[in-house]
Coordinates of C-alpha atoms in Angstrom, one line a residue:
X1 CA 0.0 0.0 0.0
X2 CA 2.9 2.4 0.2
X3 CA 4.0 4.5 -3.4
X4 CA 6.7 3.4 -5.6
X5 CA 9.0 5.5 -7.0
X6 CA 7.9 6.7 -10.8
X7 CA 8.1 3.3 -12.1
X8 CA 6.9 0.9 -9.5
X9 CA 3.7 0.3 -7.0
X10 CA 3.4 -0.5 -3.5
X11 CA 1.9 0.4 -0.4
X12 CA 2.2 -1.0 3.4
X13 CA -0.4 -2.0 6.1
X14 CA -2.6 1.3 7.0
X15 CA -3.8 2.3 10.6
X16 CA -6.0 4.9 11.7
X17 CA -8.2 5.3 14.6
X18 CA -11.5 6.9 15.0
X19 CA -10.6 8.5 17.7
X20 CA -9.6 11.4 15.8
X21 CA -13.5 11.9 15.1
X22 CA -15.0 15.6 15.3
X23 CA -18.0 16.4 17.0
X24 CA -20.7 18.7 15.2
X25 CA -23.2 20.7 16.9
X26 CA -26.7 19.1 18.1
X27 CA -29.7 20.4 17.9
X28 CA -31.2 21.8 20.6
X29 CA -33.6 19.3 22.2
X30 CA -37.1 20.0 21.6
X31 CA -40.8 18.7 22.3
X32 CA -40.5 18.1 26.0
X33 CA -37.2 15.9 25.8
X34 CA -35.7 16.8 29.3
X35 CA -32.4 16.5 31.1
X36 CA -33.3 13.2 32.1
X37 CA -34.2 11.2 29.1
X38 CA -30.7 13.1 27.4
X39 CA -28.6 11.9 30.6
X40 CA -30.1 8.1 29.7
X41 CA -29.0 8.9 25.8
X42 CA -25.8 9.3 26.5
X43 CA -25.3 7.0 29.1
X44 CA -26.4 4.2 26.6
X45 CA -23.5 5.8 24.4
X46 CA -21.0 5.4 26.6
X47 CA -21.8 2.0 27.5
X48 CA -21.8 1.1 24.1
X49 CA -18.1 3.0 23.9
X50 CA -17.4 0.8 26.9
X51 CA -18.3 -2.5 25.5
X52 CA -17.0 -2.0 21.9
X53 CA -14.1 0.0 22.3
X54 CA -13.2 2.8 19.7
X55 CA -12.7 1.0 16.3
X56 CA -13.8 2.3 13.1
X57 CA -17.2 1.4 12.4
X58 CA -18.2 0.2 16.1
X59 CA -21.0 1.5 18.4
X60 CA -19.0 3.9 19.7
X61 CA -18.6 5.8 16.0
X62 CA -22.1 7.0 16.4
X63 CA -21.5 8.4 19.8
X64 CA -23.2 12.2 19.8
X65 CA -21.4 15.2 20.7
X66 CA -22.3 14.8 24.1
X67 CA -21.3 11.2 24.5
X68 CA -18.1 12.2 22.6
X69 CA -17.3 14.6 25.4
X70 CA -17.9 12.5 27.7
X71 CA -15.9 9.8 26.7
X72 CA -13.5 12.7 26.0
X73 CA -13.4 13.2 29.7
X74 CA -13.9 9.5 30.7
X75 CA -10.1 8.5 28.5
X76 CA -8.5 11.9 30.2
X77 CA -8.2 13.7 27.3
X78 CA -9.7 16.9 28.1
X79 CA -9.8 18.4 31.8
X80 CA -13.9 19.1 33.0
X81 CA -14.1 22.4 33.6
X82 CA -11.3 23.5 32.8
X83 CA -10.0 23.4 28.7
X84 CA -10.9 27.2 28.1
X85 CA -13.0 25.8 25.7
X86 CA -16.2 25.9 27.6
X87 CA -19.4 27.5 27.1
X88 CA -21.0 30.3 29.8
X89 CA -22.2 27.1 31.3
X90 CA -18.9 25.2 32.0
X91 CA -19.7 22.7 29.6
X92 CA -17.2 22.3 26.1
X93 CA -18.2 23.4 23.0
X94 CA -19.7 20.5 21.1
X95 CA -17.5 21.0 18.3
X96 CA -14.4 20.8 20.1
X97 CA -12.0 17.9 18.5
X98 CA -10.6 15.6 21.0
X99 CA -7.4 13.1 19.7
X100 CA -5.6 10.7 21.5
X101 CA -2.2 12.7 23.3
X102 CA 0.0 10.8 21.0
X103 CA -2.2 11.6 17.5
X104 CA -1.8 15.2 18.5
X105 CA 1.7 15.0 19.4
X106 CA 2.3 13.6 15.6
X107 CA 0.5 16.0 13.8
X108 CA 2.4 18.9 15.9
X109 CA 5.7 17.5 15.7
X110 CA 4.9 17.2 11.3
X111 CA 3.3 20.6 10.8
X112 CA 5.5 22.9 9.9
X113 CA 6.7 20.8 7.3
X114 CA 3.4 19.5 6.3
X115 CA 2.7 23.4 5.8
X116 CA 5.6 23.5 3.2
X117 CA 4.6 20.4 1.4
X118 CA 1.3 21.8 1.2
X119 CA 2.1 24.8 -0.3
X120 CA 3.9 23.0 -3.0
X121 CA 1.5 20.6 -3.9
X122 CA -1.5 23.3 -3.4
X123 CA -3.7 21.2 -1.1
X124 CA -4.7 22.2 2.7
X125 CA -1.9 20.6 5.2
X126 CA -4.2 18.7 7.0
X127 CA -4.3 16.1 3.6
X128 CA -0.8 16.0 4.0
X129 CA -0.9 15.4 7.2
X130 CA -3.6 12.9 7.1
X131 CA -1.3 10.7 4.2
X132 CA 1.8 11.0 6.6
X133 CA -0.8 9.6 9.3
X134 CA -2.1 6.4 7.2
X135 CA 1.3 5.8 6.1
X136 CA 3.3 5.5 9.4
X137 CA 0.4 4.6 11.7
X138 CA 0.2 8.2 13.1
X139 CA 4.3 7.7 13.2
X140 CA 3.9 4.2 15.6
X141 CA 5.2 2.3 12.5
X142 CA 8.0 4.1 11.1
X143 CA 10.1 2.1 8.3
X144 CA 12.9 1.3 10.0
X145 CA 16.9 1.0 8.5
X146 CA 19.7 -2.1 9.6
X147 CA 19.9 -1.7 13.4
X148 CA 16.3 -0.8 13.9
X149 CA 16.6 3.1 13.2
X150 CA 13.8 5.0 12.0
X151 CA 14.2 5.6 8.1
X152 CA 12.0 9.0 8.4
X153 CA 9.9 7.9 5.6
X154 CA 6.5 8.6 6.8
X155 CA 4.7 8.1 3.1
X156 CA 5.4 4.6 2.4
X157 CA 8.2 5.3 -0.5
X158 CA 9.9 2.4 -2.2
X159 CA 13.5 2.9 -3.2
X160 CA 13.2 2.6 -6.7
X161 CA 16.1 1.5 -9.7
X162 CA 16.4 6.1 -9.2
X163 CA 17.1 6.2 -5.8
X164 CA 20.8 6.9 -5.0
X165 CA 19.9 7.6 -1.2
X166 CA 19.7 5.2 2.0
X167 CA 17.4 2.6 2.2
X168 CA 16.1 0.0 4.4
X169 CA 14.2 -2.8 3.9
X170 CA 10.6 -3.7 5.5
X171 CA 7.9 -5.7 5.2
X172 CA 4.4 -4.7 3.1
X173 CA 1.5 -5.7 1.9
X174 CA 0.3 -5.4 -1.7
X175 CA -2.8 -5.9 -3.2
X176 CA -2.9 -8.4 -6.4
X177 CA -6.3 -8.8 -7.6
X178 CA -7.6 -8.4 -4.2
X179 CA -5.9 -10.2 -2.4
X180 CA -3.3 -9.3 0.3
X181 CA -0.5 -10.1 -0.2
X182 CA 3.1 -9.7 2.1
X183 CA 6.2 -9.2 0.7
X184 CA 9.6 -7.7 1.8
X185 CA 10.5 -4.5 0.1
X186 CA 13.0 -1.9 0.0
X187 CA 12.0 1.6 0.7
X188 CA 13.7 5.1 0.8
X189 CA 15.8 6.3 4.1
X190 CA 16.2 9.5 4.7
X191 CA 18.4 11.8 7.5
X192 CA 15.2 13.4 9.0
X193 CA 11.6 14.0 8.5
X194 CA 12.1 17.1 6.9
X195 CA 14.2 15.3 4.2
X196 CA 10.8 12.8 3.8
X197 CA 8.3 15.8 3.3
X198 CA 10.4 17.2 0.8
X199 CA 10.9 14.3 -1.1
X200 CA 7.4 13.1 -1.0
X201 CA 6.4 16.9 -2.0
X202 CA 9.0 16.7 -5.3
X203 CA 7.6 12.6 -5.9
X204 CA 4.2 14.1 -6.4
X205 CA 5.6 17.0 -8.5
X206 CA 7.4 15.3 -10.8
X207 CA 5.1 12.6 -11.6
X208 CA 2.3 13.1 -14.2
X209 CA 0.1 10.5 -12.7
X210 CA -0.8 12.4 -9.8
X211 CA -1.6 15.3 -11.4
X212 CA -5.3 15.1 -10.0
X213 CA -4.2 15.0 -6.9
X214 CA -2.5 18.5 -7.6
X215 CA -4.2 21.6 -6.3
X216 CA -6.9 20.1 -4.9
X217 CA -7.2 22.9 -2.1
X218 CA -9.9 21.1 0.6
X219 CA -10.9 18.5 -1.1
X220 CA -9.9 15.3 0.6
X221 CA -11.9 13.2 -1.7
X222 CA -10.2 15.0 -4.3
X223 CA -6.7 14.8 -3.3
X224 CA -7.2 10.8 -2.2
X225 CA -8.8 9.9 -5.5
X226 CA -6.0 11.7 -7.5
X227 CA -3.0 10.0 -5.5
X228 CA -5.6 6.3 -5.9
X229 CA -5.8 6.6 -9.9
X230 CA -2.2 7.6 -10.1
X231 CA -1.2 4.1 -8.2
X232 CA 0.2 5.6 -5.3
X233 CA -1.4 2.6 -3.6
X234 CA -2.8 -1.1 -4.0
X235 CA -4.9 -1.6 -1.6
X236 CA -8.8 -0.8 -3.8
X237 CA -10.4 1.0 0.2
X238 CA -6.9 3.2 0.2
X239 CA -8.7 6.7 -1.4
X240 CA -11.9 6.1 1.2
X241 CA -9.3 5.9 4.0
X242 CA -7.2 9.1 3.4
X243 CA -10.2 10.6 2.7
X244 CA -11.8 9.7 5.9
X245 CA -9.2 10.5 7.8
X246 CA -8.2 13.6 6.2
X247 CA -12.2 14.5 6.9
X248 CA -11.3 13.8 10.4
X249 CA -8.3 16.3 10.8
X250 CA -10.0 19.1 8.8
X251 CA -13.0 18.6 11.7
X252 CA -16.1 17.4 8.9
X253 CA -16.2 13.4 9.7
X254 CA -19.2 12.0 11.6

């Protein structure tokens, strides 16, 4: 699942969790619904968040803006009362994102090169952001060189019959009709992260095939579908899940 250099195609396992997810605004509860019967609605929520855990697609997806602040609270990642995010009424804004401590810490330690990358490529940072975060499992699975050192390649690139530079070899999976498949490949290394944005930035540059991924501004369906039908990837779901998490970081996913 990770991009080949110019000539070849791979791509490497993806991870991304949901708890990245954005909470919208609700509407204000009508028709005699009281404090009570909203308490019992979100309780349910949480108990489902309790039972099935925070995977992708599970009960707790579904969980309302207050059940997501809740369980916000609940997992320790915001402070009740006392974020500076809160309403007159102490209570946080239902739109306010809460991410896991090490998500956040990824996407911080990235930006201001994500910024850069951006600005080349003409796309909002948080899709580059959001393609470094499928790539390296929010940086928790960083290719790694001989001697187990991180090969700062955070967007899956192989080390292609061009590539001059350091390499390292790791294990993938590619798609062939279908099926998953794993294979041992070898992928660029590079001295630092901001050596891996900047490559990744001139990859997408200089290679016709993702030119609809190219100035794509917002648009993470854009931007994923343009990198997907230039063979950045194998896997057939990989332009749903940049997209969704992308959605996620630009604060529009359910």
């Amino acid at each position: 699942m990770r991009h080949v250099d110019l000539t070849t195609r791979a791509t490497a396992p993806t991870a991304a969790t949901s708890a990245t997810n954005a909470t919208r605004p609700t509407a204000a509860s009508g028709g005699g619904v009281g404090f009570g019967s909203l308490l019992n609605d979100v309780a349910s929520e949480v108990a489902a968040y309790i039972q099935h855990g925070d995977a992708d697609g599970g009960a707790a997806s579904t969980l309302s803006a207050e059940g997501a602040l809740l369980r916000a609270r609940a997992t320790g990642l915001i402070m009740d009362g006392t974020e500076g995010a809160e309403g007159a009424d102490g209570v946080a804004a239902p739109n306010t994102v809460a991410r896991p401590p090490q998500q956040q810490a990824f996407l911080d330690s990235i930006a201001p090169w994500a910024r850069q990358a951006a600005q080349q490529l003409g796309v909002a940072p948080e899709l580059v952001q959001a393609h470094a975060a499928l790539e390296s499992g929010w940086g928790q699975r960083p290719l790694r060189v001989e001697g187990g050192a991180s090969s700062h390649n955070l967007f899956g690139i192989k080390a292609g019959p061009r590539w001059n530079g350091a390499t390292g070899d790791s294990t993938t999976t590619e798609y062939v009709n279908g099926a998953a498949l794993t294979t041992r490949e070898r992928f660029r290394a590079y001295p630092d992260a901001a050596s891996a944005f900047q490559d990744y930035a001139r990859v997408l540059l200089d290679n016709p095939r993702y030119r609809g991924a190219l100035n794509t501004g917002n648009d993470a369906q854009a931007f994923a579908q343009g990198l997907a039908r230039g063979g950045y990837a194998t896997d057939p779901d990989y332009a749903s899940k940049l997209a969704r998490i992308a959605g996620k970081l630009q604060g529009m996913a359910d």
